[in-house]
């Protein structure tokens, strides 16, 4: 029996970056699993998914991806643990059940306070799903999670809609994931708007079949195009528009 806690914590786990069902499902004894969605500007949305809860089983937190390829490449396994903790959320999320400390304990149970082997407690094995369209950022997260015992899977568009439902469509995985999530909560038909630097709209009909998507310029670009013909808009800044939009979304 291996009694070295450091070797358990820092071993390279079995990691898969391709979903194969049903093998990629959480283990039968897992009460929860995790996901990370990579958004614009490298924002990470972390989610704790309760296996036994249907309606209120998802608890989300946000953080900013602070990682680069060279830093990860030159880091040892203990340094990778610190990088992982650096990227964990630090602020309260939308959950009334869990806080950021709970999430940190699920992923990295004990802070690395010492290099003494006896002070390091092995992390529990977790199942993690990553949704993102930036291949480099996805790869960095997959490599980062290799410092703890974990099963890491990168989601594909076809994990949310069958291939024949996507004929002649080239929808990105983050958009179909959001559409499927909306339908899970509210049912079909469903339409999801994603507003950022661009404005996208993705829709599915009453039978759950994908209709398609539209893409246009974002709100800030629209406002900029109107400044020349409406002097009242000249005082607006990007920060002002972002704050107004955040208030509307609340």
PDB file of N, CA, C and O in Angstrom, residues 23-84:
ATOM      1  N   UNK A  23     -19.167   6.029 -20.758  1.00  0.00           N
ATOM      2  CA  UNK A  23     -17.960   5.967 -19.938  1.00  0.00           C
ATOM      3  C   UNK A  23     -17.602   7.311 -19.303  1.00  0.00           C
ATOM      4  O   UNK A  23     -16.942   7.351 -18.257  1.00  0.00           O
ATOM      5  N   UNK A  24     -18.020   8.397 -19.923  1.00  0.00           N
ATOM      6  CA  UNK A  24     -17.656   9.721 -19.419  1.00  0.00           C
ATOM      7  C   UNK A  24     -18.611  10.245 -18.356  1.00  0.00           C
ATOM      8  O   UNK A  24     -18.434  11.370 -17.873  1.00  0.00           O
ATOM      9  N   UNK A  25     -19.620   9.473 -18.001  1.00  0.00           N
ATOM     10  CA  UNK A  25     -20.534   9.883 -16.940  1.00  0.00           C
ATOM     11  C   UNK A  25     -19.820   9.871 -15.587  1.00  0.00           C
ATOM     12  O   UNK A  25     -18.822   9.158 -15.417  1.00  0.00           O
ATOM     13  N   UNK A  26     -20.302  10.658 -14.612  1.00  0.00           N
ATOM     14  CA  UNK A  26     -19.719  10.597 -13.266  1.00  0.00           C
ATOM     15  C   UNK A  26     -19.799   9.178 -12.715  1.00  0.00           C
ATOM     16  O   UNK A  26     -20.671   8.387 -13.105  1.00  0.00           O
ATOM     17  N   UNK A  27     -18.900   8.851 -11.813  1.00  0.00           N
ATOM     18  CA  UNK A  27     -18.897   7.532 -11.216  1.00  0.00           C
ATOM     19  C   UNK A  27     -20.138   7.275 -10.380  1.00  0.00           C
ATOM     20  O   UNK A  27     -20.791   8.213  -9.910  1.00  0.00           O
ATOM     21  N   UNK A  28     -20.493   6.018 -10.160  1.00  0.00           N
ATOM     22  CA  UNK A  28     -21.720   5.680  -9.427  1.00  0.00           C
ATOM     23  C   UNK A  28     -21.740   6.170  -7.984  1.00  0.00           C
ATOM     24  O   UNK A  28     -22.811   6.351  -7.402  1.00  0.00           O
ATOM     25  N   UNK A  29     -20.577   6.383  -7.402  1.00  0.00           N
ATOM     26  CA  UNK A  29     -20.510   6.833  -6.010  1.00  0.00           C
ATOM     27  C   UNK A  29     -20.329   8.345  -5.873  1.00  0.00           C
ATOM     28  O   UNK A  29     -20.266   8.860  -4.753  1.00  0.00           O
ATOM     29  N   UNK A  30     -20.247   9.043  -6.986  1.00  0.00           N
ATOM     30  CA  UNK A  30     -20.041  10.494  -6.929  1.00  0.00           C
ATOM     31  C   UNK A  30     -21.355  11.212  -6.643  1.00  0.00           C
ATOM     32  O   UNK A  30     -22.349  11.015  -7.349  1.00  0.00           O
ATOM     33  N   UNK A  31     -21.367  12.047  -5.624  1.00  0.00           N
ATOM     34  CA  UNK A  31     -22.556  12.823  -5.275  1.00  0.00           C
ATOM     35  C   UNK A  31     -22.622  14.139  -6.039  1.00  0.00           C
ATOM     36  O   UNK A  31     -23.676  14.772  -6.093  1.00  0.00           O
ATOM     37  N   UNK A  32     -21.508  14.527  -6.608  1.00  0.00           N
ATOM     38  CA  UNK A  32     -21.466  15.776  -7.362  1.00  0.00           C
ATOM     39  C   UNK A  32     -20.362  15.685  -8.415  1.00  0.00           C
ATOM     40  O   UNK A  32     -19.427  14.903  -8.283  1.00  0.00           O
ATOM     41  N   UNK A  33     -20.520  16.487  -9.466  1.00  0.00           N
ATOM     42  CA  UNK A  33     -19.454  16.625 -10.446  1.00  0.00           C
ATOM     43  C   UNK A  33     -19.322  18.108 -10.770  1.00  0.00           C
ATOM     44  O   UNK A  33     -20.096  18.939 -10.289  1.00  0.00           O
ATOM     45  N   UNK A  34     -18.334  18.456 -11.588  1.00  0.00           N
ATOM     46  CA  UNK A  34     -17.991  19.855 -11.780  1.00  0.00           C
ATOM     47  C   UNK A  34     -17.877  20.187 -13.264  1.00  0.00           C
ATOM     48  O   UNK A  34     -17.611  19.314 -14.088  1.00  0.00           O
ATOM     49  N   UNK A  35     -18.070  21.463 -13.572  1.00  0.00           N
ATOM     50  CA  UNK A  35     -17.862  21.918 -14.947  1.00  0.00           C
ATOM     51  C   UNK A  35     -17.241  23.307 -14.918  1.00  0.00           C
ATOM     52  O   UNK A  35     -17.405  24.058 -13.961  1.00  0.00           O
ATOM     53  N   UNK A  36     -16.522  23.619 -15.985  1.00  0.00           N
ATOM     54  CA  UNK A  36     -15.971  24.958 -16.186  1.00  0.00           C
ATOM     55  C   UNK A  36     -16.328  25.407 -17.597  1.00  0.00           C
ATOM     56  O   UNK A  36     -16.046  24.691 -18.568  1.00  0.00           O
ATOM     57  N   UNK A  37     -16.958  26.557 -17.697  1.00  0.00           N
ATOM     58  CA  UNK A  37     -17.237  27.153 -18.997  1.00  0.00           C
ATOM     59  C   UNK A  37     -16.306  28.339 -19.182  1.00  0.00           C
ATOM     60  O   UNK A  37     -16.237  29.226 -18.334  1.00  0.00           O
ATOM     61  N   UNK A  38     -15.578  28.339 -20.298  1.00  0.00           N
ATOM     62  CA  UNK A  38     -14.653  29.433 -20.596  1.00  0.00           C
ATOM     63  C   UNK A  38     -15.395  30.466 -21.437  1.00  0.00           C
ATOM     64  O   UNK A  38     -15.833  30.178 -22.549  1.00  0.00           O
ATOM     65  N   UNK A  39     -15.540  31.671 -20.896  1.00  0.00           N
ATOM     66  CA  UNK A  39     -16.291  32.739 -21.572  1.00  0.00           C
ATOM     67  C   UNK A  39     -15.329  33.729 -22.220  1.00  0.00           C
ATOM     68  O   UNK A  39     -14.119  33.534 -22.238  1.00  0.00           O
ATOM     69  N   UNK A  40     -15.917  34.801 -22.756  1.00  0.00           N
ATOM     70  CA  UNK A  40     -15.101  35.849 -23.342  1.00  0.00           C
ATOM     71  C   UNK A  40     -14.187  36.460 -22.285  1.00  0.00           C
ATOM     72  O   UNK A  40     -14.477  36.437 -21.100  1.00  0.00           O
ATOM     73  N   UNK A  41     -13.076  37.010 -22.743  1.00  0.00           N
ATOM     74  CA  UNK A  41     -12.118  37.668 -21.847  1.00  0.00           C
ATOM     75  C   UNK A  41     -11.575  36.716 -20.788  1.00  0.00           C
ATOM     76  O   UNK A  41     -11.238  37.137 -19.680  1.00  0.00           O
ATOM     77  N   UNK A  42     -11.554  35.422 -21.118  1.00  0.00           N
ATOM     78  CA  UNK A  42     -10.955  34.396 -20.249  1.00  0.00           C
ATOM     79  C   UNK A  42     -11.648  34.272 -18.896  1.00  0.00           C
ATOM     80  O   UNK A  42     -11.038  33.840 -17.918  1.00  0.00           O
ATOM     81  N   UNK A  43     -12.914  34.644 -18.809  1.00  0.00           N
ATOM     82  CA  UNK A  43     -13.666  34.442 -17.564  1.00  0.00           C
ATOM     83  C   UNK A  43     -14.069  32.979 -17.460  1.00  0.00           C
ATOM     84  O   UNK A  43     -14.498  32.368 -18.435  1.00  0.00           O
ATOM     85  N   UNK A  44     -13.925  32.425 -16.269  1.00  0.00           N
ATOM     86  CA  UNK A  44     -14.287  31.030 -16.019  1.00  0.00           C
ATOM     87  C   UNK A  44     -15.548  30.980 -15.159  1.00  0.00           C
ATOM     88  O   UNK A  44     -15.620  31.634 -14.122  1.00  0.00           O
ATOM     89  N   UNK A  45     -16.522  30.196 -15.595  1.00  0.00           N
ATOM     90  CA  UNK A  45     -17.712  29.951 -14.785  1.00  0.00           C
ATOM     91  C   UNK A  45     -17.618  28.512 -14.274  1.00  0.00           C
ATOM     92  O   UNK A  45     -17.713  27.556 -15.047  1.00  0.00           O
ATOM     93  N   UNK A  46     -17.379  28.384 -12.978  1.00  0.00           N
ATOM     94  CA  UNK A  46     -17.282  27.079 -12.332  1.00  0.00           C
ATOM     95  C   UNK A  46     -18.668  26.662 -11.850  1.00  0.00           C
ATOM     96  O   UNK A  46     -19.419  27.485 -11.338  1.00  0.00           O
ATOM     97  N   UNK A  47     -18.987  25.396 -11.977  1.00  0.00           N
ATOM     98  CA  UNK A  47     -20.291  24.920 -11.510  1.00  0.00           C
ATOM     99  C   UNK A  47     -20.133  23.620 -10.732  1.00  0.00           C
ATOM    100  O   UNK A  47     -19.383  22.730 -11.133  1.00  0.00           O
ATOM    101  N   UNK A  48     -20.840  23.559  -9.615  1.00  0.00           N
ATOM    102  CA  UNK A  48     -20.992  22.318  -8.848  1.00  0.00           C
ATOM    103  C   UNK A  48     -22.348  21.746  -9.220  1.00  0.00           C
ATOM    104  O   UNK A  48     -23.374  22.407  -9.061  1.00  0.00           O
ATOM    105  N   UNK A  49     -22.365  20.533  -9.736  1.00  0.00           N
ATOM    106  CA  UNK A  49     -23.608  19.883 -10.153  1.00  0.00           C
ATOM    107  C   UNK A  49     -23.956  18.779  -9.162  1.00  0.00           C
ATOM    108  O   UNK A  49     -23.178  17.845  -8.964  1.00  0.00           O
ATOM    109  N   UNK A  50     -25.107  18.905  -8.542  1.00  0.00           N
ATOM    110  CA  UNK A  50     -25.566  17.882  -7.610  1.00  0.00           C
ATOM    111  C   UNK A  50     -26.228  16.750  -8.383  1.00  0.00           C
ATOM    112  O   UNK A  50     -27.163  16.973  -9.152  1.00  0.00           O
ATOM    113  N   UNK A  51     -25.751  15.543  -8.196  1.00  0.00           N
ATOM    114  CA  UNK A  51     -26.291  14.399  -8.929  1.00  0.00           C
ATOM    115  C   UNK A  51     -27.727  14.110  -8.531  1.00  0.00           C
ATOM    116  O   UNK A  51     -28.572  13.777  -9.371  1.00  0.00           O
ATOM    117  N   UNK A  52     -28.078  14.282  -7.255  1.00  0.00           N
ATOM    118  CA  UNK A  52     -29.396  13.902  -6.755  1.00  0.00           C
ATOM    119  C   UNK A  52     -30.429  15.027  -6.839  1.00  0.00           C
ATOM    120  O   UNK A  52     -31.599  14.818  -6.567  1.00  0.00           O
ATOM    121  N   UNK A  53     -29.999  16.235  -7.195  1.00  0.00           N
ATOM    122  CA  UNK A  53     -30.925  17.354  -7.267  1.00  0.00           C
ATOM    123  C   UNK A  53     -31.259  17.652  -8.726  1.00  0.00           C
ATOM    124  O   UNK A  53     -30.405  17.626  -9.590  1.00  0.00           O
ATOM    125  N   UNK A  54     -32.541  17.921  -8.991  1.00  0.00           N
ATOM    126  CA  UNK A  54     -32.998  18.133 -10.356  1.00  0.00           C
ATOM    127  C   UNK A  54     -33.138  19.611 -10.668  1.00  0.00           C
ATOM    128  O   UNK A  54     -32.597  20.128 -11.638  1.00  0.00           O
ATOM    129  N   UNK A  55     -33.873  20.340  -9.835  1.00  0.00           N
ATOM    130  CA  UNK A  55     -34.187  21.731 -10.127  1.00  0.00           C
ATOM    131  C   UNK A  55     -33.092  22.681  -9.672  1.00  0.00           C
ATOM    132  O   UNK A  55     -32.659  23.558 -10.409  1.00  0.00           O
ATOM    133  N   UNK A  56     -32.630  22.509  -8.430  1.00  0.00           N
ATOM    134  CA  UNK A  56     -31.655  23.443  -7.867  1.00  0.00           C
ATOM    135  C   UNK A  56     -30.306  22.769  -7.676  1.00  0.00           C
ATOM    136  O   UNK A  56     -29.625  23.003  -6.690  1.00  0.00           O
ATOM    137  N   UNK A  57     -29.928  21.933  -8.625  1.00  0.00           N
ATOM    138  CA  UNK A  57     -28.720  21.155  -8.462  1.00  0.00           C
ATOM    139  C   UNK A  57     -27.461  21.751  -9.044  1.00  0.00           C
ATOM    140  O   UNK A  57     -26.445  21.075  -9.111  1.00  0.00           O
ATOM    141  N   UNK A  58     -27.492  23.029  -9.498  1.00  0.00           N
ATOM    142  CA  UNK A  58     -26.311  23.646 -10.094  1.00  0.00           C
ATOM    143  C   UNK A  58     -25.959  24.916  -9.326  1.00  0.00           C
ATOM    144  O   UNK A  58     -26.810  25.774  -9.119  1.00  0.00           O
ATOM    145  N   UNK A  59     -24.694  25.017  -8.911  1.00  0.00           N
ATOM    146  CA  UNK A  59     -24.238  26.145  -8.112  1.00  0.00           C
ATOM    147  C   UNK A  59     -23.003  26.731  -8.797  1.00  0.00           C
ATOM    148  O   UNK A  59     -22.018  26.022  -9.005  1.00  0.00           O
ATOM    149  N   UNK A  60     -23.043  28.007  -9.182  1.00  0.00           N
ATOM    150  CA  UNK A  60     -21.991  28.575 -10.013  1.00  0.00           C
ATOM    151  C   UNK A  60     -21.175  29.645  -9.299  1.00  0.00           C
ATOM    152  O   UNK A  60     -21.666  30.342  -8.405  1.00  0.00           O
ATOM    153  N   UNK A  61     -19.927  29.756  -9.733  1.00  0.00           N
ATOM    154  CA  UNK A  61     -18.970  30.743  -9.237  1.00  0.00           C
ATOM    155  C   UNK A  61     -18.139  31.212 -10.420  1.00  0.00           C
ATOM    156  O   UNK A  61     -18.038  30.514 -11.427  1.00  0.00           O
ATOM    157  N   UNK A  62     -17.525  32.384 -10.280  1.00  0.00           N
ATOM    158  CA  UNK A  62     -16.740  32.927 -11.385  1.00  0.00           C
ATOM    159  C   UNK A  62     -15.320  33.254 -10.938  1.00  0.00           C
ATOM    160  O   UNK A  62     -15.077  33.612  -9.795  1.00  0.00           O
ATOM    161  N   UNK A  63     -14.398  33.136 -11.897  1.00  0.00           N
ATOM    162  CA  UNK A  63     -13.020  33.567 -11.667  1.00  0.00           C
ATOM    163  C   UNK A  63     -12.429  33.964 -13.015  1.00  0.00           C
ATOM    164  O   UNK A  63     -13.073  33.835 -14.052  1.00  0.00           O
ATOM    165  N   UNK A  64     -11.207  34.440 -12.994  1.00  0.00           N
ATOM    166  CA  UNK A  64     -10.513  34.841 -14.213  1.00  0.00           C
ATOM    167  C   UNK A  64      -9.360  33.881 -14.454  1.00  0.00           C
ATOM    168  O   UNK A  64      -8.605  33.558 -13.527  1.00  0.00           O
ATOM    169  N   UNK A  65      -9.231  33.408 -15.690  1.00  0.00           N
ATOM    170  CA  UNK A  65      -8.136  32.497 -16.023  1.00  0.00           C
ATOM    171  C   UNK A  65      -6.819  33.255 -15.986  1.00  0.00           C
ATOM    172  O   UNK A  65      -6.622  34.221 -16.725  1.00  0.00           O
ATOM    173  N   UNK A  66      -5.926  32.824 -15.097  1.00  0.00           N
ATOM    174  CA  UNK A  66      -4.619  33.454 -14.955  1.00  0.00           C
ATOM    175  C   UNK A  66      -3.560  32.383 -15.183  1.00  0.00           C
ATOM    176  O   UNK A  66      -3.024  31.799 -14.253  1.00  0.00           O
ATOM    177  N   UNK A  67      -3.296  32.133 -16.453  1.00  0.00           N
ATOM    178  CA  UNK A  67      -2.434  31.025 -16.798  1.00  0.00           C
ATOM    179  C   UNK A  67      -1.895  31.236 -18.202  1.00  0.00           C
ATOM    180  O   UNK A  67      -2.616  31.716 -19.077  1.00  0.00           O
ATOM    181  N   UNK A  68      -0.647  30.897 -18.411  1.00  0.00           N
ATOM    182  CA  UNK A  68      -0.091  30.934 -19.763  1.00  0.00           C
ATOM    183  C   UNK A  68       0.706  29.668 -20.018  1.00  0.00           C
ATOM    184  O   UNK A  68       1.114  28.972 -19.087  1.00  0.00           O
ATOM    185  N   UNK A  69       0.926  29.388 -21.270  1.00  0.00           N
ATOM    186  CA  UNK A  69       1.534  28.123 -21.675  1.00  0.00           C
ATOM    187  C   UNK A  69       2.939  27.957 -21.111  1.00  0.00           C
ATOM    188  O   UNK A  69       3.302  26.879 -20.623  1.00  0.00           O
ATOM    189  N   UNK A  70       3.747  29.015 -21.170  1.00  0.00           N
ATOM    190  CA  UNK A  70       5.131  28.915 -20.694  1.00  0.00           C
ATOM    191  C   UNK A  70       5.190  28.675 -19.192  1.00  0.00           C
ATOM    192  O   UNK A  70       6.002  27.896 -18.706  1.00  0.00           O
ATOM    193  N   UNK A  71       4.310  29.362 -18.456  1.00  0.00           N
ATOM    194  CA  UNK A  71       4.282  29.200 -16.997  1.00  0.00           C
ATOM    195  C   UNK A  71       3.923  27.772 -16.624  1.00  0.00           C
ATOM    196  O   UNK A  71       4.527  27.166 -15.730  1.00  0.00           O
ATOM    197  N   UNK A  72       2.944  27.221 -17.311  1.00  0.00           N
ATOM    198  CA  UNK A  72       2.505  25.859 -17.012  1.00  0.00           C
ATOM    199  C   UNK A  72       3.574  24.844 -17.408  1.00  0.00           C
ATOM    200  O   UNK A  72       3.799  23.853 -16.705  1.00  0.00           O
ATOM    201  N   UNK A  73       4.243  25.101 -18.512  1.00  0.00           N
ATOM    202  CA  UNK A  73       5.246  24.173 -19.016  1.00  0.00           C
ATOM    203  C   UNK A  73       6.438  24.047 -18.095  1.00  0.00           C
ATOM    204  O   UNK A  73       7.022  22.965 -17.941  1.00  0.00           O
ATOM    205  N   UNK A  74       6.822  25.137 -17.453  1.00  0.00           N
ATOM    206  CA  UNK A  74       8.010  25.137 -16.590  1.00  0.00           C
ATOM    207  C   UNK A  74       7.704  24.839 -15.129  1.00  0.00           C
ATOM    208  O   UNK A  74       8.613  24.788 -14.303  1.00  0.00           O
ATOM    209  N   UNK A  75       6.439  24.644 -14.796  1.00  0.00           N
ATOM    210  CA  UNK A  75       6.055  24.411 -13.405  1.00  0.00           C
ATOM    211  C   UNK A  75       6.124  22.933 -13.051  1.00  0.00           C
ATOM    212  O   UNK A  75       5.750  22.077 -13.855  1.00  0.00           O
ATOM    213  N   UNK A  76       6.600  22.670 -11.831  1.00  0.00           N
ATOM    214  CA  UNK A  76       6.528  21.322 -11.306  1.00  0.00           C
ATOM    215  C   UNK A  76       5.128  21.037 -10.805  1.00  0.00           C
ATOM    216  O   UNK A  76       4.248  21.901 -10.834  1.00  0.00           O
ATOM    217  N   UNK A  77       4.902  19.825 -10.302  1.00  0.00           N
ATOM    218  CA  UNK A  77       3.547  19.454  -9.896  1.00  0.00           C
ATOM    219  C   UNK A  77       3.061  20.241  -8.689  1.00  0.00           C
ATOM    220  O   UNK A  77       1.885  20.604  -8.607  1.00  0.00           O
ATOM    221  N   UNK A  78       3.953  20.522  -7.742  1.00  0.00           N
ATOM    222  CA  UNK A  78       3.526  21.315  -6.592  1.00  0.00           C
ATOM    223  C   UNK A  78       3.207  22.746  -7.011  1.00  0.00           C
ATOM    224  O   UNK A  78       2.268  23.362  -6.490  1.00  0.00           O
ATOM    225  N   UNK A  79       3.986  23.286  -7.973  1.00  0.00           N
ATOM    226  CA  UNK A  79       3.686  24.631  -8.488  1.00  0.00           C
ATOM    227  C   UNK A  79       2.359  24.649  -9.227  1.00  0.00           C
ATOM    228  O   UNK A  79       1.618  25.637  -9.174  1.00  0.00           O
ATOM    229  N   UNK A  80       2.040  23.564  -9.906  1.00  0.00           N
ATOM    230  CA  UNK A  80       0.755  23.485 -10.612  1.00  0.00           C
ATOM    231  C   UNK A  80      -0.416  23.517  -9.631  1.00  0.00           C
ATOM    232  O   UNK A  80      -1.479  24.075  -9.924  1.00  0.00           O
ATOM    233  N   UNK A  81      -0.224  22.913  -8.459  1.00  0.00           N
ATOM    234  CA  UNK A  81      -1.258  22.977  -7.429  1.00  0.00           C
ATOM    235  C   UNK A  81      -1.532  24.418  -7.029  1.00  0.00           C
ATOM    236  O   UNK A  81      -2.688  24.831  -6.872  1.00  0.00           O
ATOM    237  N   UNK A  82      -0.465  25.191  -6.869  1.00  0.00           N
ATOM    238  CA  UNK A  82      -0.643  26.597  -6.514  1.00  0.00           C
ATOM    239  C   UNK A  82      -1.305  27.367  -7.647  1.00  0.00           C
ATOM    240  O   UNK A  82      -2.129  28.263  -7.415  1.00  0.00           O
ATOM    241  N   UNK A  83      -0.960  27.044  -8.890  1.00  0.00           N
ATOM    242  CA  UNK A  83      -1.607  27.682 -10.035  1.00  0.00           C
ATOM    243  C   UNK A  83      -3.091  27.355 -10.070  1.00  0.00           C
ATOM    244  O   UNK A  83      -3.931  28.212 -10.380  1.00  0.00           O
ATOM    245  N   UNK A  84      -3.421  26.108  -9.745  1.00  0.00           N
ATOM    246  CA  UNK A  84      -4.823  25.711  -9.718  1.00  0.00           C
ATOM    247  C   UNK A  84      -5.578  26.509  -8.666  1.00  0.00           C
ATOM    248  O   UNK A  84      -6.682  27.012  -8.917  1.00  0.00           O
TER     249      UNK A  84
END
